[in-house]
mmCIF file with all atom_site columns, C-alpha atoms in Angstrom:
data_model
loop_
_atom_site.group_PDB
_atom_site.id
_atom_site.type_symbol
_atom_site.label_atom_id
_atom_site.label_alt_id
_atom_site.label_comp_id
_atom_site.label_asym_id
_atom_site.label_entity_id
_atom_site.label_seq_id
_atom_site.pdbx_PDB_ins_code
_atom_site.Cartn_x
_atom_site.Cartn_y
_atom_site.Cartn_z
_atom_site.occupancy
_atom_site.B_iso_or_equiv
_atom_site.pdbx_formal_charge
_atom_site.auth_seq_id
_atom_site.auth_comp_id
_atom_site.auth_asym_id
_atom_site.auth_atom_id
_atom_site.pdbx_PDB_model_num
ATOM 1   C CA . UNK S 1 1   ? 0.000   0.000  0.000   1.00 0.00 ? 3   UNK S CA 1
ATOM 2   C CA . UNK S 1 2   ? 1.285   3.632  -0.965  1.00 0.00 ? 4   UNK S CA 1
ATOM 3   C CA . UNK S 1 3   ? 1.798   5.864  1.217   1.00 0.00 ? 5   UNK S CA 1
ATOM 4   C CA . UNK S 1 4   ? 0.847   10.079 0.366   1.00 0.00 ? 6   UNK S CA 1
ATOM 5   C CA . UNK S 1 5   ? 1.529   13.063 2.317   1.00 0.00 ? 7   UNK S CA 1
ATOM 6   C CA . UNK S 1 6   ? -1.218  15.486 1.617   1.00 0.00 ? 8   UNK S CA 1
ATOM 7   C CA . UNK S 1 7   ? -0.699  19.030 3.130   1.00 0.00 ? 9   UNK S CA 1
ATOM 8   C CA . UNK S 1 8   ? -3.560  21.266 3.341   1.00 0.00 ? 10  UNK S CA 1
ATOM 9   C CA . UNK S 1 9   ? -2.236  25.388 3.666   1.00 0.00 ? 11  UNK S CA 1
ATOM 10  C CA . UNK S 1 10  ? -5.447  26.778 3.621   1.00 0.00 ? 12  UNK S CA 1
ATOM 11  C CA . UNK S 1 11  ? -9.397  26.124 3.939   1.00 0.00 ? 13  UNK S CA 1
ATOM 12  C CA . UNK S 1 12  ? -10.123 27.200 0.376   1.00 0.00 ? 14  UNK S CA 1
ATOM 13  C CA . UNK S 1 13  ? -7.059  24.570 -1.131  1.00 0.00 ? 15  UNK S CA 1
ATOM 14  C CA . UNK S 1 14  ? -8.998  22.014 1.483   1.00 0.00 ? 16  UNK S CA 1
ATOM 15  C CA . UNK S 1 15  ? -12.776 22.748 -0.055  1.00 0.00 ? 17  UNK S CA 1
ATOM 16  C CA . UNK S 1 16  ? -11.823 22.282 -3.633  1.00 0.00 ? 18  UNK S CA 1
ATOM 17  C CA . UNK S 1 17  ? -9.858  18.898 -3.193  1.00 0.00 ? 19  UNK S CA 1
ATOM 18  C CA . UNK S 1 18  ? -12.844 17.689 -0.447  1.00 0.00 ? 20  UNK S CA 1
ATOM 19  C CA . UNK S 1 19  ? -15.424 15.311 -1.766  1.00 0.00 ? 21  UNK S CA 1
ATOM 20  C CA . UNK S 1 20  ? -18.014 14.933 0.364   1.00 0.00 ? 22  UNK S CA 1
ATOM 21  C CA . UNK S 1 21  ? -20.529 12.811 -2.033  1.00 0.00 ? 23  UNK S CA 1
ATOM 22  C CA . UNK S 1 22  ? -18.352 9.721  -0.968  1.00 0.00 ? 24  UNK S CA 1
ATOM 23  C CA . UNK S 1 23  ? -20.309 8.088  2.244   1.00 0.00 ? 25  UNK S CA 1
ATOM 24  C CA . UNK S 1 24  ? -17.600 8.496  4.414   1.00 0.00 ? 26  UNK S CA 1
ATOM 25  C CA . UNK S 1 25  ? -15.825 11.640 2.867   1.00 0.00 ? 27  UNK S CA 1
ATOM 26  C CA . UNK S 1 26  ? -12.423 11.300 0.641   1.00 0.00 ? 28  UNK S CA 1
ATOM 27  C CA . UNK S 1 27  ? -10.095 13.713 -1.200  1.00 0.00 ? 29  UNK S CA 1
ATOM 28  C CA . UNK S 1 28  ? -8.992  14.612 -4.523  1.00 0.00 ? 30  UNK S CA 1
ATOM 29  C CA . UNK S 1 29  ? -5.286  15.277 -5.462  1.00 0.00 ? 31  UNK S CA 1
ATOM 30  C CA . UNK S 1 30  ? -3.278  16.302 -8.308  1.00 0.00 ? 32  UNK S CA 1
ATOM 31  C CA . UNK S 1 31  ? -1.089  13.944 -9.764  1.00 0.00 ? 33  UNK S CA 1
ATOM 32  C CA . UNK S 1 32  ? 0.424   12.691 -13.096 1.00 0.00 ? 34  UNK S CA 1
ATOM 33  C CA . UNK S 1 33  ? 1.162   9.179  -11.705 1.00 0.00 ? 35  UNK S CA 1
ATOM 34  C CA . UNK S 1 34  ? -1.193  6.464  -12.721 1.00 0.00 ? 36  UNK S CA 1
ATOM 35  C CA . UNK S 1 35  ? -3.467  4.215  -10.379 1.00 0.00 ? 37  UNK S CA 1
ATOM 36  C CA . UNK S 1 36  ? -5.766  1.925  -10.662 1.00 0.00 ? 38  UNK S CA 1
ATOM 37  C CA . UNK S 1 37  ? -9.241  2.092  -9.716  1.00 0.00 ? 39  UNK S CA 1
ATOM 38  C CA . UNK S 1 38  ? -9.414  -0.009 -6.416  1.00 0.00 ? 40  UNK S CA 1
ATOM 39  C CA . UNK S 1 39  ? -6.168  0.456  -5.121  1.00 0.00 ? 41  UNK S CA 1
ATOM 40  C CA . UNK S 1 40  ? -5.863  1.079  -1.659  1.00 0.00 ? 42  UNK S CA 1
ATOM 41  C CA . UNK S 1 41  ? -3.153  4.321  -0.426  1.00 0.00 ? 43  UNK S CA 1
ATOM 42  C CA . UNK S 1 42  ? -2.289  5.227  2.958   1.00 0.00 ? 44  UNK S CA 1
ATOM 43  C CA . UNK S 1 43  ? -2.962  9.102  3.130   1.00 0.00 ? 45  UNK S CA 1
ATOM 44  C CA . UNK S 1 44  ? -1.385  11.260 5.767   1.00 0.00 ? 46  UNK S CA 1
ATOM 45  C CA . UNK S 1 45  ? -2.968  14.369 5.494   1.00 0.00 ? 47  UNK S CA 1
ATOM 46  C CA . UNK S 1 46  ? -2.066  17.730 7.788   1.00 0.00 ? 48  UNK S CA 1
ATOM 47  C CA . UNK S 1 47  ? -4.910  20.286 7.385   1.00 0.00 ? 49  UNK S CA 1
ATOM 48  C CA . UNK S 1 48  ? -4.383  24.121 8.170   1.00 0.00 ? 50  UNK S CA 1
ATOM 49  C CA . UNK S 1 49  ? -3.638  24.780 11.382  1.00 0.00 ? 51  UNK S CA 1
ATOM 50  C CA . UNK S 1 50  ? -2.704  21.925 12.446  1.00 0.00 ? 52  UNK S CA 1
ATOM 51  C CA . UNK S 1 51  ? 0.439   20.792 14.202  1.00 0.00 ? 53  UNK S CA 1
ATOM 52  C CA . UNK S 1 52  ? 0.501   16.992 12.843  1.00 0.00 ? 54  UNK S CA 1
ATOM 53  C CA . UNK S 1 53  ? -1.007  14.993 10.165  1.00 0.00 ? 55  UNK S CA 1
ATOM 54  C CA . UNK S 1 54  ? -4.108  12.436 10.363  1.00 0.00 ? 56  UNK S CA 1
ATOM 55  C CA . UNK S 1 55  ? -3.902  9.253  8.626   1.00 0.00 ? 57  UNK S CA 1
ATOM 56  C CA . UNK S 1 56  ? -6.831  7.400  7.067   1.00 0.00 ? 58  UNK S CA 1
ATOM 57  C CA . UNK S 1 57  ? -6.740  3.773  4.480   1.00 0.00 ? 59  UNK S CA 1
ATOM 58  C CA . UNK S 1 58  ? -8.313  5.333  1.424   1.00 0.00 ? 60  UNK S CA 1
ATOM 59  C CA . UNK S 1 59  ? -9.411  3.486  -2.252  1.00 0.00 ? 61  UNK S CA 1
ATOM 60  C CA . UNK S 1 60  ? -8.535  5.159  -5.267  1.00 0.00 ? 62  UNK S CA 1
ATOM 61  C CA . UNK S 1 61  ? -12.287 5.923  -6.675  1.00 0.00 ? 63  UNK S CA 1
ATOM 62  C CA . UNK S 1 62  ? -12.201 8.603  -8.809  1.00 0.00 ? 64  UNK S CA 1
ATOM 63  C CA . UNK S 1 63  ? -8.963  9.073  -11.896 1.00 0.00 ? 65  UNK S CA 1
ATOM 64  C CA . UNK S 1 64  ? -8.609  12.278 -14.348 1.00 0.00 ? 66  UNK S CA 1
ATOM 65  C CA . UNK S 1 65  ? -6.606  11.225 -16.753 1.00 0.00 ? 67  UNK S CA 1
ATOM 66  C CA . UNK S 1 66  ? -3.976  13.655 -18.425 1.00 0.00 ? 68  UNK S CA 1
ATOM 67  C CA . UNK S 1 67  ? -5.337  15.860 -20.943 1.00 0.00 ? 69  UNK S CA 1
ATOM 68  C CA . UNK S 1 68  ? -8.680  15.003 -19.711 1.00 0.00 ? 70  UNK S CA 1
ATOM 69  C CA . UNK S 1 69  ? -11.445 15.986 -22.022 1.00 0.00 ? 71  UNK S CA 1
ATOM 70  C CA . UNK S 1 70  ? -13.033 18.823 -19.746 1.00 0.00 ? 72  UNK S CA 1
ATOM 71  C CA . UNK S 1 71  ? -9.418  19.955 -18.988 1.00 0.00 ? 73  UNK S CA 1
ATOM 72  C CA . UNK S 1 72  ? -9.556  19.238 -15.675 1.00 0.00 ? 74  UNK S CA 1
ATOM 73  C CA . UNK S 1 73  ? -5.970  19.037 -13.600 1.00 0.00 ? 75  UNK S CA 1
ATOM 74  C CA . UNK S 1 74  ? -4.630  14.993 -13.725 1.00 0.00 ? 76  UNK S CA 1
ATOM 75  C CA . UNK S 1 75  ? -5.175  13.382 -10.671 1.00 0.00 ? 77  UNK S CA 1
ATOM 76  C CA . UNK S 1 76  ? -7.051  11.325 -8.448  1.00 0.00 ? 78  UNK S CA 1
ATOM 77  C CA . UNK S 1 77  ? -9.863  10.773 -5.639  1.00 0.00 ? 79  UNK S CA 1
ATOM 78  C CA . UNK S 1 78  ? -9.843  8.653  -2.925  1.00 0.00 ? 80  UNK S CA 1
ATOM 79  C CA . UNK S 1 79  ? -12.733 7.623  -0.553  1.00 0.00 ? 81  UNK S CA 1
ATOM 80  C CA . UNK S 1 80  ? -11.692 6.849  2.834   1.00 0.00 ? 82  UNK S CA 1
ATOM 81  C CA . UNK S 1 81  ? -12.163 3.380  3.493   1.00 0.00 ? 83  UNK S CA 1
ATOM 82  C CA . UNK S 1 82  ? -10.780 3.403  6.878   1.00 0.00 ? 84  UNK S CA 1
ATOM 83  C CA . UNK S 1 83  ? -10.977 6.712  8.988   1.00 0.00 ? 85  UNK S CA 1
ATOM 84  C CA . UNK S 1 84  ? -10.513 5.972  12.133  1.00 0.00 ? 86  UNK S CA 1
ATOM 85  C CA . UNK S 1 85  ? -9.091  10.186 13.316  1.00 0.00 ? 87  UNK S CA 1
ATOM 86  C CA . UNK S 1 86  ? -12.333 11.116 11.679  1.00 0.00 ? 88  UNK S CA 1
ATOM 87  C CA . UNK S 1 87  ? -10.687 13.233 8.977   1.00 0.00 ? 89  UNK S CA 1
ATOM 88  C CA . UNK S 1 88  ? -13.732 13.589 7.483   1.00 0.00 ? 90  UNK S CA 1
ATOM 89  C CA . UNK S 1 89  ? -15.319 15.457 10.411  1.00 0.00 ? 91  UNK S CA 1
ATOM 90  C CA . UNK S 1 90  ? -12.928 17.169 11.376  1.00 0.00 ? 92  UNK S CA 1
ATOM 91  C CA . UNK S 1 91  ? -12.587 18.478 7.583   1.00 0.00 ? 93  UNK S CA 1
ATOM 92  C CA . UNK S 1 92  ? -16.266 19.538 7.083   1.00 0.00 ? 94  UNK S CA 1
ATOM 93  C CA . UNK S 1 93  ? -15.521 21.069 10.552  1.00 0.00 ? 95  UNK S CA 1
ATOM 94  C CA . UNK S 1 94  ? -13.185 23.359 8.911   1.00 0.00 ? 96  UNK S CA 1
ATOM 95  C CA . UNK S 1 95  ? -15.029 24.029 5.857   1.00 0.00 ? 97  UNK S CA 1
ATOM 96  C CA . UNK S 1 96  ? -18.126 24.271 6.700   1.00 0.00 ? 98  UNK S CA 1
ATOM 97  C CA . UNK S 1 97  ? -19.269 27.784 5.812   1.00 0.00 ? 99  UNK S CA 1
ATOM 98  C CA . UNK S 1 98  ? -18.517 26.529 2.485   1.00 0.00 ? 100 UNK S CA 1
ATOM 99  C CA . UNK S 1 99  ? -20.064 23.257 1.629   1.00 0.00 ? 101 UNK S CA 1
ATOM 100 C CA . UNK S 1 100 ? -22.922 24.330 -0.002  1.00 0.00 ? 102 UNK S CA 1
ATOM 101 C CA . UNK S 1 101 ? -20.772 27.029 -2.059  1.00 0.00 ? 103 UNK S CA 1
ATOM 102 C CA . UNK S 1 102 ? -21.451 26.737 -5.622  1.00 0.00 ? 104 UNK S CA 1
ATOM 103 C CA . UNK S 1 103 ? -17.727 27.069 -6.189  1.00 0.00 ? 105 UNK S CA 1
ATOM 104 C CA . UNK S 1 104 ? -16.535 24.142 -8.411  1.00 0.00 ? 106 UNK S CA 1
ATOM 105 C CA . UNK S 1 105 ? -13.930 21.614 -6.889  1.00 0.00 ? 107 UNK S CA 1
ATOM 106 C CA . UNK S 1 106 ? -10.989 20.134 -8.182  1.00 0.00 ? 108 UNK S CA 1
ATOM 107 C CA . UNK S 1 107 ? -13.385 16.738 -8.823  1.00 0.00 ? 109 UNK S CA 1
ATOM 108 C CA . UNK S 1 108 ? -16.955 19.060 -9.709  1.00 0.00 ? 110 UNK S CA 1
#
């Protein structure tokens, strides 16, 4: 299993790579390396403000290609699997005043 250090400077960098349609939350990063739908990764992700990272056992769930028809960044999403810090609270926590922004995401 992969492991991915995902460091989050800022709120509005945390919103757009968020994706909160997956039942138990996951994250979308850019990246030109290819995975494979399934695949499990081990992401250790610090969010702002925070003095040390949370890991969670994600599946990769979501790929943009390169050159991707809509021209969307390369990269993919990952649903957490496995979130036992409760990332996913504790990121809706942060961004809430903007999860029902109509602001497009790196994944919509």
């Amino acid at each position: 299993m992969e492991n991915i250090l995902l460091e989050y400077y800022d709120n509005t960098d945390l919103y757009d790579s968020y994706m909160p349609f997956f039942k138990q939350g996951g994250l979308f990063f850019r990246t030109d390396d290819e995975y494979d739908l399934g695949a499990e990764i081990s992401l250790h992700v610090s969010l702002p403000d925070s003095l040390e990272s949370t890991n969670v056992k994600g599946q990769v769930s979501w790929v943009t290609p390169k050159n991707a028809q809509n021209g969307n960044d390369a990269g993919i999403g990952v649903m957490f699997i496995e979130d036992l810090d409760n990332l996913s609270q504790q990121i809706e926590s942060a961004i809430s005043f903007m999860l029902h922004s109509d602001k497009p995401t790196l994944s919509m």
